[in-house]
PDB file of C-alpha atoms in Angstrom:
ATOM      1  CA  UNK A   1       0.000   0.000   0.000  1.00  0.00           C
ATOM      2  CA  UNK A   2       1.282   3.587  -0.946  1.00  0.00           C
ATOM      3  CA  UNK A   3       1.014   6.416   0.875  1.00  0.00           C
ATOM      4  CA  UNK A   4       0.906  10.040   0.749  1.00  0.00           C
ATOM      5  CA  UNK A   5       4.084  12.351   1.964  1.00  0.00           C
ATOM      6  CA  UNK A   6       3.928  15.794   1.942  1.00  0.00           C
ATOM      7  CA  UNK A   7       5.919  19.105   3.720  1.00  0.00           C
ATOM      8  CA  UNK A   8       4.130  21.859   2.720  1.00  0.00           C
ATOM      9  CA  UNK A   9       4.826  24.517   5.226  1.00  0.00           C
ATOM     10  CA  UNK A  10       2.174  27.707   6.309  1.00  0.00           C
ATOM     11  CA  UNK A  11       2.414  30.611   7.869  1.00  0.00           C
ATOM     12  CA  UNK A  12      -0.699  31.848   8.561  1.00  0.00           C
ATOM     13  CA  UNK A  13      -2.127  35.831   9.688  1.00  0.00           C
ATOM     14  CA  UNK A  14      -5.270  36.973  11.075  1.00  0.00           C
ATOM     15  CA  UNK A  15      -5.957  40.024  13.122  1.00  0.00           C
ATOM     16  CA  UNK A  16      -9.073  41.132  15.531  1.00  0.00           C
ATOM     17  CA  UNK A  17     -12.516  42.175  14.158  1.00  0.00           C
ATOM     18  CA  UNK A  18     -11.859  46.132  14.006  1.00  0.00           C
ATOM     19  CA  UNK A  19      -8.059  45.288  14.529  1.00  0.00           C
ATOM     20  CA  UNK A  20      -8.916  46.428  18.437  1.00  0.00           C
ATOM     21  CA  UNK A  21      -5.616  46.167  20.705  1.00  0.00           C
ATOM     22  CA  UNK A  22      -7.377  43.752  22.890  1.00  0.00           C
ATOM     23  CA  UNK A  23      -5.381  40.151  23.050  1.00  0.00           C
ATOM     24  CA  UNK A  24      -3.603  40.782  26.541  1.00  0.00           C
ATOM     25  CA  UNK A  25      -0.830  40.006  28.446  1.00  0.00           C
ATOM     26  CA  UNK A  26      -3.055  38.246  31.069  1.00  0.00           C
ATOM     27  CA  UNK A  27      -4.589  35.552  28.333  1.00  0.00           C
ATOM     28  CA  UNK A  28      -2.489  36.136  25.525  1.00  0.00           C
ATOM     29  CA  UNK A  29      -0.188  33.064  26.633  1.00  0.00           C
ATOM     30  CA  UNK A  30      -3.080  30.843  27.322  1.00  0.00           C
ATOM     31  CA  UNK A  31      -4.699  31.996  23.758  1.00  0.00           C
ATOM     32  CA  UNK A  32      -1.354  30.439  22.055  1.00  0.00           C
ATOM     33  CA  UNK A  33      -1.333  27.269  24.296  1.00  0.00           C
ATOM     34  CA  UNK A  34      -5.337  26.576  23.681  1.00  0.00           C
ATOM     35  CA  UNK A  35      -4.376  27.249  20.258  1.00  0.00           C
ATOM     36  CA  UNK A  36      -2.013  24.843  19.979  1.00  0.00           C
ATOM     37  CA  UNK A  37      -4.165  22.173  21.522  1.00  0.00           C
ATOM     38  CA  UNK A  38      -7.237  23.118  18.857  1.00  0.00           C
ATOM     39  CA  UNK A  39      -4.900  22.174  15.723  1.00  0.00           C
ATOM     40  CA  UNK A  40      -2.657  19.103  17.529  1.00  0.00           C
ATOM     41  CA  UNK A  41      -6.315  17.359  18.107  1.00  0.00           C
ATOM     42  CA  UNK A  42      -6.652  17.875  14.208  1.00  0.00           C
ATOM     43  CA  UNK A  43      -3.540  16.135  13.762  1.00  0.00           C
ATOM     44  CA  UNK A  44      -2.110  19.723  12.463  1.00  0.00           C
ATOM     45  CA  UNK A  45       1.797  19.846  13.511  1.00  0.00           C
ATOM     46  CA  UNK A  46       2.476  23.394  14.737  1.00  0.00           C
ATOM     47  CA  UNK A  47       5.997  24.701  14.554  1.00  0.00           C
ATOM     48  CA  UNK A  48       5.030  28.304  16.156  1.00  0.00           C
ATOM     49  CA  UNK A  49       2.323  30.619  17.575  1.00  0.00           C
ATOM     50  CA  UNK A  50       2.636  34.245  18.576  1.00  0.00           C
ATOM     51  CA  UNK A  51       0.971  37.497  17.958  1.00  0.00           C
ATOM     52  CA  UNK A  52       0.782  41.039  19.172  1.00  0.00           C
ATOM     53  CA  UNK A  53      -2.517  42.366  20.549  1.00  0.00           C
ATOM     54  CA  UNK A  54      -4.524  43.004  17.806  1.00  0.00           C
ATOM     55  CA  UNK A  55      -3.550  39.686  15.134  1.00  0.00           C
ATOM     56  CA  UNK A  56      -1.998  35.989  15.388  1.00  0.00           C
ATOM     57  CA  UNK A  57       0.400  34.343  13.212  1.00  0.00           C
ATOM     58  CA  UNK A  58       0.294  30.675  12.877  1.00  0.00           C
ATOM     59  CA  UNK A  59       3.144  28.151  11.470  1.00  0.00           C
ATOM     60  CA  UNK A  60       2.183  24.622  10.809  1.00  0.00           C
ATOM     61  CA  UNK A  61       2.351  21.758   8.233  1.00  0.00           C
ATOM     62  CA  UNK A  62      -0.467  21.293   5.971  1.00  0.00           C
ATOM     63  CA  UNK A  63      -1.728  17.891   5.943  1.00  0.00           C
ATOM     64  CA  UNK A  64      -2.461  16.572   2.603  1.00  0.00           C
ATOM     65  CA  UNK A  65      -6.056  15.725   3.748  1.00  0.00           C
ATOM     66  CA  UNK A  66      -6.666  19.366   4.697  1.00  0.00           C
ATOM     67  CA  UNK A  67      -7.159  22.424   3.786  1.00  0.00           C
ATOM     68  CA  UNK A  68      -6.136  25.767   4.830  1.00  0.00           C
ATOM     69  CA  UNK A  69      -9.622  27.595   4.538  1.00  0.00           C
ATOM     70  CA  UNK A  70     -10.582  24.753   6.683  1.00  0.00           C
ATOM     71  CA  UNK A  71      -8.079  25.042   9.581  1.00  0.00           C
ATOM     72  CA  UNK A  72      -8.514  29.022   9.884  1.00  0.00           C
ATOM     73  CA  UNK A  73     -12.337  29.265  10.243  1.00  0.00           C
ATOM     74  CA  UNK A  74     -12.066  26.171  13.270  1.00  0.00           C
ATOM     75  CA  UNK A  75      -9.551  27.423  14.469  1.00  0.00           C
ATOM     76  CA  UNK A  76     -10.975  31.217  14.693  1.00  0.00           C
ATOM     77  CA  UNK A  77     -14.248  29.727  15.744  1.00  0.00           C
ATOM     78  CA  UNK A  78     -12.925  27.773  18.419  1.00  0.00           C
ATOM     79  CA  UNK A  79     -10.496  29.927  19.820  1.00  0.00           C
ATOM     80  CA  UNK A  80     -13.068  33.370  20.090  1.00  0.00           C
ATOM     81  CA  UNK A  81     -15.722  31.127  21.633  1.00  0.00           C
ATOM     82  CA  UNK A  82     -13.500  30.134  24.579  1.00  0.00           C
ATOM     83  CA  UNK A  83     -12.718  33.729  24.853  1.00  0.00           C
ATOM     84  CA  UNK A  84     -16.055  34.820  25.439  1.00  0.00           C
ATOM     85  CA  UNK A  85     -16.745  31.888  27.153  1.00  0.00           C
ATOM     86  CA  UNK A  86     -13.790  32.667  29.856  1.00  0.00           C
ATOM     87  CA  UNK A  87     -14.734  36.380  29.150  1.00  0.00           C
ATOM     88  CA  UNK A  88     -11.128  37.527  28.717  1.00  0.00           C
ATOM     89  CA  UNK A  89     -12.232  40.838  27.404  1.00  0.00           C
ATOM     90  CA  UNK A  90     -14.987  42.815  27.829  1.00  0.00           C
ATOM     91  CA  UNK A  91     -17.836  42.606  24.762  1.00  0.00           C
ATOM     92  CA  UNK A  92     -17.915  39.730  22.381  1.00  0.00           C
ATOM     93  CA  UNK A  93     -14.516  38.826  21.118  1.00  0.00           C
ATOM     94  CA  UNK A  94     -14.596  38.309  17.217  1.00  0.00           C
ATOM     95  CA  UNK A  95     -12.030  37.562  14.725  1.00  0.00           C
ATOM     96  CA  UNK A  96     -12.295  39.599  10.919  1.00  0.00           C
ATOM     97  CA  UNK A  97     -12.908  38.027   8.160  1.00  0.00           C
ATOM     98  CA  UNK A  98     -10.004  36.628   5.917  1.00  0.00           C
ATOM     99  CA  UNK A  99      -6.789  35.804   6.431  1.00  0.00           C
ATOM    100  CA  UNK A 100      -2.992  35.524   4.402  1.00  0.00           C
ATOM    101  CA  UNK A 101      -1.728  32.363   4.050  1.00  0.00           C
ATOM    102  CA  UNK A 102       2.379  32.125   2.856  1.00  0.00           C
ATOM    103  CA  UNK A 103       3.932  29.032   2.460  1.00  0.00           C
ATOM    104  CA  UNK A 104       7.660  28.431   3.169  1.00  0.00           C
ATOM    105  CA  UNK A 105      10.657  25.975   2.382  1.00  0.00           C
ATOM    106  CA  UNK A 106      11.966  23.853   5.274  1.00  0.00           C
ATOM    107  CA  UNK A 107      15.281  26.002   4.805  1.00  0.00           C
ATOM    108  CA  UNK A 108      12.881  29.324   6.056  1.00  0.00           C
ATOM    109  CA  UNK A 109      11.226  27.373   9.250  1.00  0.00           C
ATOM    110  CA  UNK A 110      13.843  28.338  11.658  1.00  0.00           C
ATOM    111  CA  UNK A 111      13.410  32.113  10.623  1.00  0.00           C
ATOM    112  CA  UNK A 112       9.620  31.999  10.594  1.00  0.00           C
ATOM    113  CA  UNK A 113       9.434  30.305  14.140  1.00  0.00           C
ATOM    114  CA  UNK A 114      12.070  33.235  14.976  1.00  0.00           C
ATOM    115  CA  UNK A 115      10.007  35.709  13.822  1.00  0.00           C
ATOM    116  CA  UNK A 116       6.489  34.589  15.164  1.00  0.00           C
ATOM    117  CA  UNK A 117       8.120  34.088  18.793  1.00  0.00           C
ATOM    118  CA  UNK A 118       9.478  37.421  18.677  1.00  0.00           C
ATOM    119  CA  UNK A 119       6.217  39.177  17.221  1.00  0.00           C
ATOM    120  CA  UNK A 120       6.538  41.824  21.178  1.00  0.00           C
ATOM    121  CA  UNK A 121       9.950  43.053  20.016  1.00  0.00           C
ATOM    122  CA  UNK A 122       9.084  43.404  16.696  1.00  0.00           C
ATOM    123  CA  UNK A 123       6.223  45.297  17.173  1.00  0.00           C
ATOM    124  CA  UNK A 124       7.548  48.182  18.889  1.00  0.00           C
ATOM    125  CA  UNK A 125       9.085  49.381  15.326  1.00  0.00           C
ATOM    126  CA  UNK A 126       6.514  48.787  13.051  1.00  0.00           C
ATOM    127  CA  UNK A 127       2.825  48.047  12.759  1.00  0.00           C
ATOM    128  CA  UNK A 128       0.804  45.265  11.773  1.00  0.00           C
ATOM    129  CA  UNK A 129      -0.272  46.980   8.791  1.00  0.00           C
ATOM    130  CA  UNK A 130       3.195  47.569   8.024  1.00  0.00           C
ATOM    131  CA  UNK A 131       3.762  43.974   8.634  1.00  0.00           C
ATOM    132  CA  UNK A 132       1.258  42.670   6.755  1.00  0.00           C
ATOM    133  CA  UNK A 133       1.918  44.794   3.605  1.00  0.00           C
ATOM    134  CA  UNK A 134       5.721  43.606   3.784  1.00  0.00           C
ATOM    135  CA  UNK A 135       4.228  40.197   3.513  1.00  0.00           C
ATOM    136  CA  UNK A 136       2.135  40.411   0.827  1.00  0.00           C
ATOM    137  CA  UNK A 137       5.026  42.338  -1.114  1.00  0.00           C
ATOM    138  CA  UNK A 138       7.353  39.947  -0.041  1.00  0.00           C
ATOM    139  CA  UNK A 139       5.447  36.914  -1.295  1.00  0.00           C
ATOM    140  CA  UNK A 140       4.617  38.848  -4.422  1.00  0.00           C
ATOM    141  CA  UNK A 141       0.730  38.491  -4.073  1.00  0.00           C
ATOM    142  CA  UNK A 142      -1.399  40.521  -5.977  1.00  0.00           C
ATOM    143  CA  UNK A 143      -4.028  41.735  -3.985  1.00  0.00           C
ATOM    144  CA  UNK A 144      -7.071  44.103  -4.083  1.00  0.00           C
ATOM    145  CA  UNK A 145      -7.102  46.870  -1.081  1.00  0.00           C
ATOM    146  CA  UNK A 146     -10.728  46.446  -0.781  1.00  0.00           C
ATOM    147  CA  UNK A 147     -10.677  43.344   0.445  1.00  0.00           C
ATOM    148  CA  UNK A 148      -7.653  43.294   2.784  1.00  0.00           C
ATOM    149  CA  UNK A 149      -8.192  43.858   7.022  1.00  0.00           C
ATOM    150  CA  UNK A 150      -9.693  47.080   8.160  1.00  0.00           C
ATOM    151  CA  UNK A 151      -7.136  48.817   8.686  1.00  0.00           C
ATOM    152  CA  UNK A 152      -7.310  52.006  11.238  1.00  0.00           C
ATOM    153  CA  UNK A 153      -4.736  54.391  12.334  1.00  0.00           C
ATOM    154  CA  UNK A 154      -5.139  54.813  16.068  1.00  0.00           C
ATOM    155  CA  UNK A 155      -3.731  58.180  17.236  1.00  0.00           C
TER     156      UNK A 155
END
């Protein structure tokens, strides 16, 4: 019997509904970790987590069996109902629509985990809007501005 190998590597963006400020310090960990456990009990093999207060980057391996539209919308379903259910934040927590999706060679994992794990540091330069355009550039992805995040400037 043959089977199927694959190493198709993703890392994977998605920011607040209204790209409010409000994934904490006090849950933020425990948001990563519960995370973590959503995709391992879908057999998804995570290589990092991390994310800044207002958006999430995930790196994992793409089963063959799976898709990526699939993964995002349980794992954004999953993860904002156990923070209203543990009422984290005050309101209903939501997620925005859509998401970016890059893949990477196994010689670019170390850097990507580097990168996720360090999202704090990085994010006292530069914003996520800065962030996420550098992505899209950087992966040469044509997009339509209409349909990216809301994007606010907060003063």
């Amino acid at each position: 019997m043959s089977n199927t190998y694959s190493q198709i590597n993703i890392h994977c963006v998605f920011a607040v509904k209204g790209r409010e400020n409000i994934i904490l310090d006090h849950f933020r960990d425990q948001l990563f970790k519960y995370m973590y456990g959503i995709l391992k009990n879908d057999d998804i093999y995570v290589m990092a987590i991390g994310g800044w207060l207002d958006h999430v980057h995930v790196f994992f391996e793409l089963p063959p069996s799976k898709r990526i539209s699939d993964i995002v919308r349980d794992l954004k379903s999953t993860s904002s109902k156990w923070i209203n259910d543990n009422r984290f934040i005050k309101g209903r927590f939501r997620w925005q629509e859509g998401y970016g999706a890059f893949s990477n060679s196994r010689s670019q994992r170390d850097r990507v985990i580097k990168y996720i794990l360090n999202q704090e540091t990085h994010h006292r330069k530069r914003s996520f809007k800065d962030e996420y355009f550098e992505l899209m550039l950087n992966y040469k992805i044509d997009y339509n501005s209409d349909y990216l995040f809301e994007f606010y400037d907060f003063k």
